[in-house]
Amino acid sequence: MTEKIRGNSVLPARREQITLETADGLSLVGELALPPDRDPVATMICLHPLPTHGGMMDSHLFRKASYRLPALAGIAVLRFNTRGTSSVQGTSGGAFDHAVGERFDVAAAVEYAEFAELPHVWLVGWSFGTDLTLMYGLEPTVEGAVLLSPPLRFSTPEHLAAWAASGKPLTALVPEHDDYLQPPEARERFAAIPQAEVIAVEGAKHLWVGDSERALDEITRKLAPGVPVPLPDTWDGPMERADSSAYRDRTVAAFKDVPR
């Protein structure tokens, strides 16, 4: 029976709980979701928003990527909690390190993808995760990156220059009403990377609430260009429903009085 794909719809995938081991001795909790019946065409490593403001591997956009993209686009989705970050999936070792020690977390995720022989590895960062991508994402295995709501808070012009020199593709999805960096300024700052594509998303906000589908379509367009977009909004096959009630207090709005 054909059903509408909703926010908590979980499509079939081969899902595995994984542990990432960092070079400085921490264990990070994660999940790998693979297409249910075929090899993946590409791999998406998710770098989540700021954990001090509710960011985690289970932030809604990355949950939906894991729920949908393996089945709809053939994309492997690797999610994990950076050091000190908790979610329903578990708590990673260590403590939040203001984008310093997190360099080892990014390296551990990329290394896992290498050892698992996952194809065509891309980093997809969201907010804080975009800074980690720009700062630490130029690993040889990484083919390119997609940035969602980049604040350019921790990354520096030197990191942008390194991406420019690499020639690796970079796409920034910038919400029209973003709280930290809006499209006009984003175009100016990303002009330092000639190959960067800046896409202004009309009406969207930093959290992508109500605009997840647009983000997932753009991710698919870059990682799996052979897959038609927009992705289907219905599914004819088995489908589960996730309980998202545990995440209601894990939004930026809930942390509005906490300094970033």
XYZ file of C-alpha atoms in Angstrom, residues 14 32-44 69-70 73-77 116-120 223-224:
28
model
C 20.295 -2.108 6.990
C 25.393 3.375 9.924
C 22.327 3.025 7.689
C 22.834 1.258 4.356
C 20.422 0.695 1.466
C 18.241 -2.327 2.206
C 18.997 -4.378 -0.887
C 21.988 -2.962 -2.740
C 25.393 -1.395 -2.339
C 25.384 2.344 -1.615
C 26.124 4.769 -4.424
C 27.640 7.328 -2.037
C 28.239 7.967 1.655
C 27.066 10.851 3.822
C 18.075 8.367 1.937
C 19.258 4.730 2.022
C 18.576 7.481 -3.002
C 20.913 4.571 -2.255
C 23.012 6.767 0.035
C 24.756 5.330 3.105
C 24.204 7.587 6.128
C 34.225 -0.200 5.823
C 35.033 0.512 2.153
C 32.095 2.870 1.844
C 32.038 4.603 -1.552
C 32.243 8.287 -2.473
C 26.024 12.960 -3.613
C 23.930 10.908 -6.023
